[in-house]
Amino acid sequence: MLGGMQDWKLRVTALIDHAAREHATREIVTRWADGSESRVTWADIRHDALRMTQALRAAGIMPTDRIATLAMNHHRHLVSWYGAVGAGGILHTINPRLFDDQLDYIVNHAEDRVLLYDRQWAPIVERMKPRWPTIEHYICFDGADSGLSWPVPHFEDWIGAHDGQTEWADGDERDPCMLCYTSGTTGNPKGVLYEHRSTVLHAMCGLTVPVFSLDTRTVIMPIVPMFHAASWGIPWSGAAAGAKFVYSAVNDPAVLCAMFEREKVTAAAGVPTVWLGMLQHLDQAGKPIPASLTQVVCGGSAMPRSMVERFMRAGIRVAHAWGMTETSPIGSTGAETANWDELGFDEQVTVKAMQGRPPFGVELRCVDLSDATLVLPRDGKTSGALQVRGPWVVKRYFKAETDAIDAEGWFDTGDVAVIHPDGTLQLTDRTKDVIKSGGEWISSVELENAAVGHPGVAEAAAIGVHHPKWDERPLLVVVRKPENDVDETALRQYLGQHVAKWWVPDEIAFVDELPHTGTGKISKKDLRDRFRDYRWRA
Ligand code: AMP
């Protein structure tokens, strides 16, 4: 028997249609890098996205073609999200902080045909063009000139040739709409291909109270970049809510704080490093946290307890969430527990300093680290490999030949956690060999490979050590070759020639011996335990 309800497809264009219909005049404010500002509405975003859809079609772009962006947060970038998917294309947001080999790999792997970029990233585009043969069209989002050595249209002129009198591409709700690459682990970056349906379901989850708690009265500043894990879905959820957006194309704490005050921002989302910068700025300026702020969403790395406490003392609701590019990214939310009102303040801070609880649509479990068939109890004590499944969790990476999940649909996150009896998730470690510094990944393995390339190094291991500003920084632990006296300065200089500058470990610890496992591998777990309380000199 068939049910009696309508075939209303869960496609992301329905989100922008809703925003323009029901919240037409709600504003999207952008503060550009040069200090100028734009104010548009959800109706304008839709109209411009339709014009972009026409421009893409005029350029011969077909459904499922990949349309890339290399850009910060601003309203034109938002237009391009809806314009790309509106034409039936797949939006591919590129992180400008990747290095050339990664940029080369992901653009060619994605086979991007169009690239929309910010003027400030023109040097990357100019340098990479010979390595990006698939890109046929370059469009510059902002600035007085394109910054490139060949003629490139400005975004407003490119869409300006069209009138917006068109329809969105139609298709299935399981069609792909967005591609985000994860990087940092060994091997090449991996593409996660979101679908219209998964994105709409995830957007509806994002609206809920434990996540972004969005409605049309919300004034949200998505500090999380639009190139990080689909900007945590805010561009989609925000349209469903008809929230006011406040974007800043620069992540300078002084600028962000000024925008908070002027636009009376009520909610904002970002990684701990960004929040730390803002709190420090406020302290230096002798100012309180802006009174309009009621909700802080923080994720991507563990939120320090002191930060949770600071916000809570200011009467702000903290949502400390866990997620991954592979989980669209909402995996857990900062939901209060059922007994919340009975808890004392310190106990409430303890709850919020953990990674929250899964929303409807996400299932979490921990399994034994050496036997994945052994599901661990939710006792708040037994830690194991964190697994996840649900309709917005990856099944297979883009162009991969095999699934990334087991026979029961569980995806291994590479995180190590305990789950408490009330379902609260608490991350304790990682099995993946990566370091997350200020929200960006550093591959320990690549650092180690670079280090052992030095003639004075016998063995090297890189581990992430807690850092007050960056959450984690790499500490390189090195065993010198016999009779060799290579020192920290020389080794850091050498590494600076082989890895990106921000990857170079701030400090290097020389030891006589590294701990090894029974199979002869360096035991990162033992090493992390040994350096857990390491104090950075600087
Ligand atoms: P990404 O795919 O770049 O968004 O990174 C996802 C990874 O970031 C997760 O697998 C965790 O290792 C880490 N992560 C995300 N949120 C948190 C959090 N709230 N606390 C600790 N680690 C987190």
Coordinates of C-alpha atoms and ligand atoms in Angstrom, one line a residue:
M1 CA 0.0 0.0 0.0
L2 CA 1.3 3.5 -0.8
G3 CA 0.9 6.3 1.7
G4 CA -1.3 9.2 0.9
M5 CA 1.2 12.1 1.1
Q6 CA 2.8 14.3 -1.6
D7 CA 6.0 13.7 -3.5
W8 CA 7.7 16.9 -2.3
K9 CA 11.4 16.5 -3.0
L10 CA 13.9 17.3 -0.4
R11 CA 16.1 19.5 -2.6
V12 CA 18.2 22.4 -1.3
T13 CA 16.6 24.9 -3.7
A14 CA 13.4 24.5 -1.7
L15 CA 15.3 26.2 1.2
I16 CA 16.1 29.3 -0.7
D17 CA 12.6 29.4 -2.2
H18 CA 11.2 29.3 1.3
A19 CA 13.6 32.0 2.5
A20 CA 12.7 34.4 -0.3
R21 CA 9.0 33.7 0.0
E22 CA 8.6 33.8 3.8
H23 CA 11.5 36.0 4.8
A24 CA 12.1 38.1 1.8
T25 CA 13.3 41.2 3.5
R26 CA 15.5 39.6 6.2
E27 CA 19.1 40.8 5.7
I28 CA 22.4 39.3 4.8
V29 CA 25.1 41.8 5.8
T30 CA 28.7 41.5 4.5
R31 CA 31.7 43.3 5.9
W32 CA 34.3 43.1 3.1
A33 CA 38.1 43.0 3.6
D34 CA 38.5 46.6 2.5
G35 CA 36.0 47.8 5.2
S36 CA 33.1 48.4 2.9
E37 CA 29.7 46.8 3.5
S38 CA 26.9 45.3 1.5
R39 CA 23.3 44.7 2.7
V40 CA 21.1 42.3 0.6
T41 CA 18.0 40.3 1.5
W42 CA 17.1 36.6 1.1
A43 CA 15.0 37.7 -1.9
D44 CA 18.1 39.2 -3.5
I45 CA 20.1 36.1 -2.8
R46 CA 17.5 34.0 -4.6
H47 CA 17.3 36.4 -7.5
D48 CA 21.1 36.5 -7.9
A49 CA 21.3 32.7 -7.6
L50 CA 18.8 32.3 -10.4
R51 CA 20.9 34.7 -12.5
M52 CA 24.0 32.7 -11.7
T53 CA 22.2 29.5 -12.7
Q54 CA 21.5 31.2 -16.1
A55 CA 25.1 32.3 -16.4
L56 CA 26.3 28.7 -15.7
R57 CA 24.0 27.3 -18.3
A58 CA 25.1 30.0 -20.8
A59 CA 28.7 28.8 -20.1
G60 CA 27.7 25.2 -21.0
I61 CA 27.7 23.9 -17.4
M62 CA 25.6 20.8 -17.1
P63 CA 23.9 19.1 -14.1
T64 CA 26.5 17.3 -11.9
D65 CA 29.4 19.4 -13.2
R66 CA 31.6 20.7 -10.4
I67 CA 31.6 24.4 -9.6
A68 CA 34.4 25.4 -7.2
T69 CA 34.8 28.4 -4.9
L70 CA 37.9 29.7 -3.3
A71 CA 36.5 32.3 -1.0
M72 CA 35.8 33.7 2.4
N73 CA 32.4 34.4 4.0
H74 CA 30.3 37.0 2.1
H75 CA 26.9 37.2 0.5
R76 CA 28.2 36.6 -3.1
H77 CA 29.7 33.3 -1.9
L78 CA 26.3 32.5 -0.4
V79 CA 24.6 33.3 -3.8
S80 CA 27.1 31.0 -5.5
W81 CA 26.1 28.1 -3.2
Y82 CA 22.5 28.3 -4.3
G83 CA 23.4 29.3 -7.9
A84 CA 25.7 26.2 -8.3
V85 CA 23.2 23.7 -6.9
G86 CA 20.3 25.6 -8.6
A87 CA 21.8 24.7 -12.0
G88 CA 22.0 21.1 -10.9
G89 CA 25.7 21.5 -10.3
I90 CA 27.9 20.2 -7.5
L91 CA 29.3 23.0 -5.3
H92 CA 32.9 22.4 -4.3
T93 CA 34.2 24.7 -1.6
I94 CA 38.0 24.8 -1.6
N95 CA 40.1 25.7 1.5
P96 CA 42.6 28.4 0.5
R97 CA 45.0 27.3 3.2
L98 CA 45.8 24.0 1.5
F99 CA 49.1 23.8 -0.2
D100 CA 49.8 23.6 -3.8
D101 CA 50.0 19.8 -4.1
Q102 CA 46.7 19.4 -2.2
L103 CA 45.1 22.2 -4.4
D104 CA 46.3 20.4 -7.5
Y105 CA 45.0 17.1 -6.3
I106 CA 41.5 18.1 -5.3
V107 CA 40.7 20.3 -8.2
N108 CA 41.8 17.6 -10.7
H109 CA 40.1 14.9 -8.7
A110 CA 36.9 16.9 -8.5
E111 CA 37.3 17.9 -12.2
D112 CA 36.1 21.3 -11.4
R113 CA 34.9 23.3 -14.5
V114 CA 34.3 26.7 -12.9
L115 CA 36.2 28.5 -10.2
L116 CA 34.8 31.5 -8.4
Y117 CA 37.5 33.2 -6.2
D118 CA 38.1 36.1 -4.0
R119 CA 40.5 38.8 -5.3
Q120 CA 42.8 38.1 -2.3
W121 CA 43.4 34.6 -3.6
A122 CA 44.3 35.7 -7.1
P123 CA 48.0 34.7 -6.5
I124 CA 47.0 31.1 -5.8
V125 CA 44.8 31.1 -8.9
E126 CA 47.6 32.6 -11.1
R127 CA 50.1 30.1 -9.8
M128 CA 47.8 27.0 -10.0
K129 CA 46.2 27.7 -13.4
P130 CA 48.8 25.5 -15.3
R131 CA 48.0 22.7 -12.9
W132 CA 44.2 23.0 -13.2
P133 CA 43.5 22.0 -16.8
T134 CA 39.8 21.1 -16.1
I135 CA 38.8 24.7 -15.1
E136 CA 37.4 26.5 -18.1
H137 CA 35.8 29.5 -16.4
Y138 CA 37.3 31.8 -13.8
I139 CA 35.1 34.4 -12.1
C140 CA 36.3 37.0 -9.5
F141 CA 33.9 37.7 -6.6
D142 CA 35.2 41.1 -5.5
G143 CA 37.7 43.9 -6.0
A144 CA 38.3 46.5 -8.6
D145 CA 40.3 44.1 -10.8
S146 CA 40.6 40.3 -11.1
G147 CA 44.3 40.2 -10.2
L148 CA 45.0 37.7 -12.9
S149 CA 47.1 38.0 -16.1
W150 CA 44.2 37.0 -18.3
P151 CA 40.7 38.6 -18.7
V152 CA 38.3 37.3 -16.0
P153 CA 34.8 38.6 -15.4
H154 CA 33.6 40.1 -12.1
F155 CA 30.8 38.1 -10.5
E156 CA 28.3 41.0 -10.6
D157 CA 28.9 41.5 -14.4
W158 CA 28.8 37.8 -15.0
I159 CA 25.4 37.3 -13.5
G160 CA 24.4 40.9 -14.5
A161 CA 23.9 39.7 -18.1
H162 CA 20.9 37.7 -17.0
D163 CA 17.4 38.5 -15.6
G164 CA 16.7 35.6 -13.2
Q165 CA 13.7 34.5 -15.2
T166 CA 14.4 30.8 -15.1
E167 CA 13.7 27.6 -13.1
W168 CA 16.0 25.6 -10.9
A169 CA 17.2 22.4 -12.3
D170 CA 14.9 19.5 -11.4
G171 CA 16.1 16.1 -10.4
D172 CA 16.0 13.4 -7.7
E173 CA 16.4 14.2 -4.0
R174 CA 19.3 11.7 -3.9
D175 CA 21.2 13.8 -6.5
P176 CA 24.6 15.1 -5.3
C177 CA 24.8 18.8 -4.6
M178 CA 28.0 19.5 -2.7
L179 CA 31.6 18.2 -2.5
C180 CA 33.9 18.8 0.5
Y181 CA 37.4 17.3 0.8
T182 CA 38.9 16.2 4.1
S183 CA 42.7 16.4 4.4
G184 CA 45.4 15.9 6.8
T185 CA 45.5 12.2 7.2
T186 CA 47.9 10.1 5.2
G187 CA 47.3 9.7 1.5
N188 CA 45.4 12.1 -0.7
P189 CA 42.4 14.2 0.5
K190 CA 39.1 12.4 0.3
G191 CA 35.9 13.9 -1.2
V192 CA 32.6 13.7 0.7
L193 CA 29.7 14.1 -1.7
Y194 CA 26.6 15.4 0.0
E195 CA 23.1 14.9 -1.5
H196 CA 20.1 17.2 -1.7
R197 CA 18.2 14.9 0.7
S198 CA 21.0 14.5 3.2
T199 CA 21.6 18.3 3.1
V200 CA 18.0 19.2 3.7
L201 CA 17.6 16.7 6.5
H202 CA 20.8 18.0 8.1
A203 CA 19.6 21.6 7.6
M204 CA 16.4 20.8 9.5
C205 CA 18.5 19.3 12.3
G206 CA 20.6 22.5 12.4
L207 CA 17.5 24.5 13.1
T208 CA 16.8 22.7 16.4
V209 CA 17.3 24.1 19.8
P210 CA 20.3 21.9 20.8
V211 CA 22.2 22.9 17.6
F212 CA 21.9 26.5 16.2
S213 CA 18.4 27.2 17.7
L214 CA 17.4 29.2 14.6
D215 CA 14.4 31.3 13.8
T216 CA 13.8 34.5 11.9
R217 CA 14.7 36.6 15.0
T218 CA 18.1 35.0 15.1
V219 CA 21.0 37.2 13.9
I220 CA 23.7 34.7 13.2
M221 CA 27.4 35.3 12.5
P222 CA 28.8 32.1 10.9
I223 CA 32.5 32.7 11.7
V224 CA 33.2 29.2 10.6
P225 CA 34.5 29.6 7.1
M226 CA 32.3 28.6 4.2
F227 CA 35.1 26.2 3.0
H228 CA 35.1 24.2 6.3
A229 CA 32.7 21.2 6.4
A230 CA 29.9 23.0 4.5
S231 CA 30.1 25.9 7.0
W232 CA 28.4 23.5 9.4
G233 CA 25.3 23.7 7.2
I234 CA 24.5 27.2 8.3
P235 CA 23.9 28.6 4.8
W236 CA 21.2 25.9 4.4
S237 CA 19.7 26.0 7.9
G238 CA 19.7 29.8 8.0
A239 CA 17.6 29.9 4.8
A240 CA 15.1 27.5 6.3
A241 CA 14.8 29.8 9.4
G242 CA 15.0 33.1 7.5
A243 CA 17.6 34.2 10.0
K244 CA 19.6 37.4 9.5
F245 CA 23.2 36.7 8.5
V246 CA 26.2 38.8 9.4
Y247 CA 29.2 37.8 7.4
S248 CA 32.8 39.1 7.7
A249 CA 35.2 38.4 4.9
V250 CA 38.1 38.8 7.4
N251 CA 38.5 36.9 10.7
D252 CA 40.1 39.7 12.6
P253 CA 38.8 39.7 16.2
A254 CA 38.4 43.5 16.4
V255 CA 36.3 43.5 13.2
L256 CA 34.2 40.6 14.4
C257 CA 33.5 42.2 17.8
A258 CA 32.5 45.5 16.1
M259 CA 30.1 43.6 13.9
F260 CA 28.7 41.8 16.9
E261 CA 27.9 45.0 18.6
R262 CA 26.6 47.0 15.7
E263 CA 24.4 44.2 14.2
K264 CA 23.3 42.9 17.6
V265 CA 24.4 39.4 16.7
T266 CA 22.5 36.8 18.8
A267 CA 24.3 33.6 17.8
A268 CA 27.6 32.7 16.3
A269 CA 29.5 29.6 15.4
G270 CA 33.3 29.0 15.2
V271 CA 36.3 26.9 16.3
P272 CA 37.7 27.5 19.8
T273 CA 40.8 29.4 18.4
V274 CA 38.6 32.0 16.9
W275 CA 36.5 32.4 20.1
L276 CA 39.7 32.7 22.1
G277 CA 41.0 35.5 19.9
M278 CA 37.7 37.3 20.3
L279 CA 37.7 36.9 24.1
Q280 CA 41.3 38.2 24.3
H281 CA 40.4 41.2 22.2
L282 CA 37.5 42.0 24.4
D283 CA 39.7 41.7 27.5
Q284 CA 42.4 43.9 26.0
A285 CA 39.7 46.5 25.1
G286 CA 38.2 46.2 28.6
K287 CA 34.8 45.4 27.1
P288 CA 32.3 42.8 28.1
I289 CA 30.9 40.0 25.8
P290 CA 28.3 41.8 23.6
A291 CA 24.9 41.7 25.5
S292 CA 23.0 40.6 22.4
L293 CA 24.8 37.3 22.2
T294 CA 22.7 34.4 23.6
Q295 CA 24.0 31.3 21.8
V296 CA 27.6 30.2 21.1
V297 CA 28.2 27.2 18.9
C298 CA 31.7 25.8 19.2
G299 CA 33.2 22.7 17.5
G300 CA 35.8 21.4 15.3
S301 CA 38.2 21.0 18.3
A302 CA 37.6 20.5 22.0
M303 CA 36.2 23.6 23.7
P304 CA 38.3 24.3 26.8
R305 CA 36.4 24.2 30.0
S306 CA 37.5 27.7 31.0
M307 CA 35.9 29.0 27.8
V308 CA 32.7 27.1 28.4
E309 CA 32.6 28.6 31.9
R310 CA 33.3 32.1 30.7
F311 CA 30.4 32.1 28.3
M312 CA 28.0 30.5 30.7
R313 CA 28.8 33.0 33.4
A314 CA 27.8 35.7 30.9
G315 CA 24.5 34.0 30.6
I316 CA 25.2 32.6 27.1
R317 CA 24.0 29.2 26.1
V318 CA 26.9 27.0 24.9
A319 CA 26.5 24.3 22.3
H320 CA 29.7 22.4 22.2
A321 CA 29.3 20.1 19.2
W322 CA 31.3 17.3 17.6
G323 CA 31.3 16.5 13.9
M324 CA 33.3 15.8 10.8
T325 CA 33.3 16.7 7.1
E326 CA 32.1 13.1 6.8
T327 CA 29.0 13.8 8.9
S328 CA 27.9 16.9 7.1
P329 CA 29.1 17.8 9.8
I330 CA 26.6 17.7 12.7
G331 CA 27.4 14.5 14.7
S332 CA 26.5 15.6 18.2
T333 CA 25.0 18.8 19.7
G334 CA 25.3 20.8 22.8
A335 CA 22.0 19.5 24.1
E336 CA 21.3 20.0 27.8
T337 CA 20.6 16.8 29.8
A338 CA 17.2 15.9 31.2
N339 CA 18.4 16.7 34.7
W340 CA 20.0 20.0 33.7
D341 CA 18.0 22.2 36.0
E342 CA 18.9 20.1 39.0
L343 CA 22.6 20.4 38.3
G344 CA 24.8 23.0 40.0
F345 CA 26.8 25.5 37.9
D346 CA 30.0 23.5 37.9
E347 CA 28.2 20.3 37.0
Q348 CA 26.6 22.1 34.1
V349 CA 30.0 23.4 32.9
T350 CA 31.2 19.8 33.1
V351 CA 28.4 18.6 30.8
K352 CA 29.0 21.4 28.3
A353 CA 32.8 20.8 28.3
M354 CA 32.0 17.3 26.8
Q355 CA 30.9 16.9 23.2
G356 CA 27.1 16.8 23.7
R357 CA 24.6 14.2 22.6
P358 CA 23.6 12.9 19.2
P359 CA 20.5 14.6 17.6
F360 CA 17.8 12.5 16.0
G361 CA 19.3 11.3 12.7
V362 CA 22.7 10.4 14.2
E363 CA 23.6 7.1 15.9
L364 CA 26.9 6.8 17.8
R365 CA 28.6 3.9 19.4
C366 CA 32.1 3.0 20.7
V367 CA 33.7 -0.3 19.8
D368 CA 36.8 -2.0 21.2
L369 CA 40.0 -0.5 19.6
S370 CA 41.4 -3.9 18.6
D371 CA 38.1 -5.8 18.0
A372 CA 35.4 -3.7 16.2
T373 CA 32.8 -6.4 16.7
L374 CA 32.9 -5.7 20.5
V375 CA 30.4 -2.9 21.2
L376 CA 31.4 -1.1 24.4
P377 CA 29.0 -0.2 27.2
R378 CA 27.8 3.4 27.6
D379 CA 29.3 3.6 31.1
G380 CA 31.2 6.8 30.9
K381 CA 34.4 4.9 31.5
T382 CA 35.2 2.4 28.7
S383 CA 36.8 4.2 25.8
G384 CA 36.9 2.9 22.3
A385 CA 36.8 3.8 18.6
L386 CA 33.9 6.1 17.9
Q387 CA 31.6 5.0 15.1
V388 CA 28.6 6.9 13.5
R389 CA 25.8 6.2 11.1
G390 CA 22.8 8.2 9.8
P391 CA 21.3 9.7 6.7
W392 CA 23.9 12.6 6.5
V393 CA 26.9 10.4 7.2
V394 CA 29.3 9.4 4.4
K395 CA 28.8 6.0 2.7
R396 CA 31.5 6.1 0.1
Y397 CA 34.1 8.8 -0.7
F398 CA 33.8 10.5 -4.1
K399 CA 35.2 8.2 -6.9
A400 CA 36.2 5.5 -4.3
E401 CA 35.7 1.9 -5.4
T402 CA 34.6 0.6 -2.0
D403 CA 32.4 1.8 0.8
A404 CA 33.8 3.6 3.8
I405 CA 31.4 1.9 6.1
D406 CA 31.0 -1.6 7.5
A407 CA 28.2 -4.1 6.6
E408 CA 25.9 -2.5 9.2
G409 CA 26.5 1.0 8.0
W410 CA 28.9 2.2 10.7
F411 CA 31.6 4.7 9.8
D412 CA 34.8 4.7 11.9
T413 CA 35.5 8.3 12.8
G414 CA 39.2 7.9 13.9
D415 CA 38.2 9.5 17.2
V416 CA 38.4 7.7 20.5
A417 CA 35.6 8.4 23.0
V418 CA 33.6 7.3 25.9
I419 CA 29.8 7.5 25.9
H420 CA 28.1 8.3 29.2
P421 CA 25.0 6.5 30.4
D422 CA 22.8 9.6 29.5
G423 CA 24.3 9.5 25.9
T424 CA 26.8 12.3 26.4
L425 CA 29.8 11.9 24.2
Q426 CA 33.3 12.6 25.5
L427 CA 36.3 12.5 23.2
T428 CA 39.4 11.2 24.7
D429 CA 41.9 10.6 21.9
R430 CA 42.3 9.9 18.2
T431 CA 43.5 6.9 16.3
K432 CA 44.1 8.9 13.1
D433 CA 47.5 10.3 12.9
V434 CA 46.7 14.0 12.6
I435 CA 47.1 17.2 14.6
K436 CA 44.4 19.9 14.5
S437 CA 45.9 23.3 14.9
G438 CA 43.5 26.3 14.9
G439 CA 40.9 24.2 13.1
E440 CA 43.2 23.1 10.3
W441 CA 44.8 19.6 9.9
I442 CA 48.5 18.8 10.0
S443 CA 49.6 15.3 9.0
S444 CA 51.9 13.9 11.6
V445 CA 53.1 11.3 9.1
E446 CA 54.2 13.9 6.6
L447 CA 56.0 15.8 9.3
E448 CA 57.8 12.7 10.4
N449 CA 58.8 11.8 6.8
A450 CA 60.2 15.2 6.3
A451 CA 62.1 15.0 9.6
V452 CA 63.7 11.7 8.9
G453 CA 64.9 13.1 5.6
H454 CA 67.4 15.2 7.7
P455 CA 70.8 13.4 7.8
G456 CA 71.1 13.8 11.6
V457 CA 67.7 12.2 12.4
A458 CA 67.4 8.5 13.2
E459 CA 63.7 8.4 14.1
A460 CA 61.0 11.0 14.6
A461 CA 57.4 11.2 15.8
A462 CA 55.0 14.1 15.7
I463 CA 52.2 14.4 18.2
G464 CA 49.6 17.0 18.9
V465 CA 50.1 18.7 22.3
H466 CA 47.6 21.0 23.8
H467 CA 48.3 24.6 23.1
P468 CA 46.4 27.5 24.7
K469 CA 45.8 29.4 21.5
W470 CA 45.7 26.8 18.7
D471 CA 44.2 24.0 20.7
E472 CA 46.9 21.7 19.4
R473 CA 50.4 22.3 18.0
P474 CA 52.8 19.6 16.7
L475 CA 55.6 18.6 19.0
L476 CA 58.3 16.7 17.2
V477 CA 60.1 14.1 19.2
V478 CA 63.4 13.1 17.7
V479 CA 66.1 10.5 18.2
R480 CA 69.4 11.7 16.8
K481 CA 71.7 9.5 14.7
P482 CA 74.8 8.4 16.8
E483 CA 77.4 11.1 17.0
N484 CA 75.1 13.6 15.5
D485 CA 74.4 16.9 17.2
V486 CA 71.7 18.4 15.0
D487 CA 69.8 21.0 17.1
E488 CA 66.3 22.4 17.2
T489 CA 67.1 25.5 15.2
A490 CA 68.8 23.6 12.4
L491 CA 66.0 21.0 12.2
R492 CA 63.2 23.6 12.2
Q493 CA 65.0 25.4 9.4
Y494 CA 65.3 22.2 7.5
L495 CA 61.6 21.4 8.0
G496 CA 60.6 24.9 6.9
Q497 CA 62.0 24.0 3.5
H498 CA 60.0 20.8 3.2
V499 CA 56.5 21.5 4.7
A500 CA 54.2 24.5 5.0
K501 CA 55.5 27.2 7.4
W502 CA 52.6 26.7 9.8
W503 CA 53.2 23.0 10.0
V504 CA 56.8 23.4 11.3
P505 CA 56.7 22.3 15.0
D506 CA 57.2 25.2 17.4
E507 CA 59.4 23.0 19.5
I508 CA 61.4 19.8 19.2
A509 CA 62.1 17.4 22.0
F510 CA 65.3 15.2 21.6
V511 CA 65.1 11.8 23.3
D512 CA 67.3 8.7 23.5
E513 CA 64.5 6.4 22.4
L514 CA 60.9 6.3 21.2
P515 CA 58.3 3.9 22.6
H516 CA 57.4 1.1 20.2
T517 CA 54.4 -1.3 20.0
G518 CA 54.8 -5.1 19.8
T519 CA 54.8 -4.9 16.0
G520 CA 57.6 -2.3 16.0
K521 CA 55.5 0.8 15.3
I522 CA 56.0 3.9 17.2
S523 CA 53.5 3.9 20.0
K524 CA 51.8 7.3 19.6
K525 CA 49.5 6.5 22.5
D526 CA 52.5 6.1 24.9
L527 CA 54.2 9.2 23.5
R528 CA 51.1 11.3 23.9
D529 CA 50.7 10.0 27.5
R530 CA 54.4 10.9 28.1
F531 CA 54.0 14.5 26.8
R532 CA 50.4 15.1 27.9
D533 CA 51.5 17.8 30.4
Y534 CA 54.2 19.3 28.1
R535 CA 54.6 23.0 28.7
W536 CA 55.5 25.1 25.6
R537 CA 58.4 27.3 26.4
A538 CA 57.0 30.3 24.4
Ligands
AMP1 P1 36.9 17.9 10.0 O1 36.5 16.8 9.2 O2 38.0 18.7 9.5 O3 35.7 18.8 10.4 O4 37.4 17.3 11.4 C1 36.7 16.4 12.2 C2 37.5 16.0 13.4 O5 37.7 17.2 14.2 C3 36.8 15.0 14.3 O6 36.9 13.7 13.8 C4 37.5 15.3 15.6 O7 38.8 14.6 15.6 C5 37.7 16.8 15.6 N1 36.6 17.4 16.3 C6 35.5 18.0 15.8 N2 34.7 18.5 16.8 C7 35.4 18.3 17.9 C8 35.1 18.6 19.3 N3 34.0 19.2 19.7 N4 36.0 18.2 20.2 C9 37.1 17.5 19.9 N5 37.4 17.2 18.6 C10 36.6 17.6 17.6

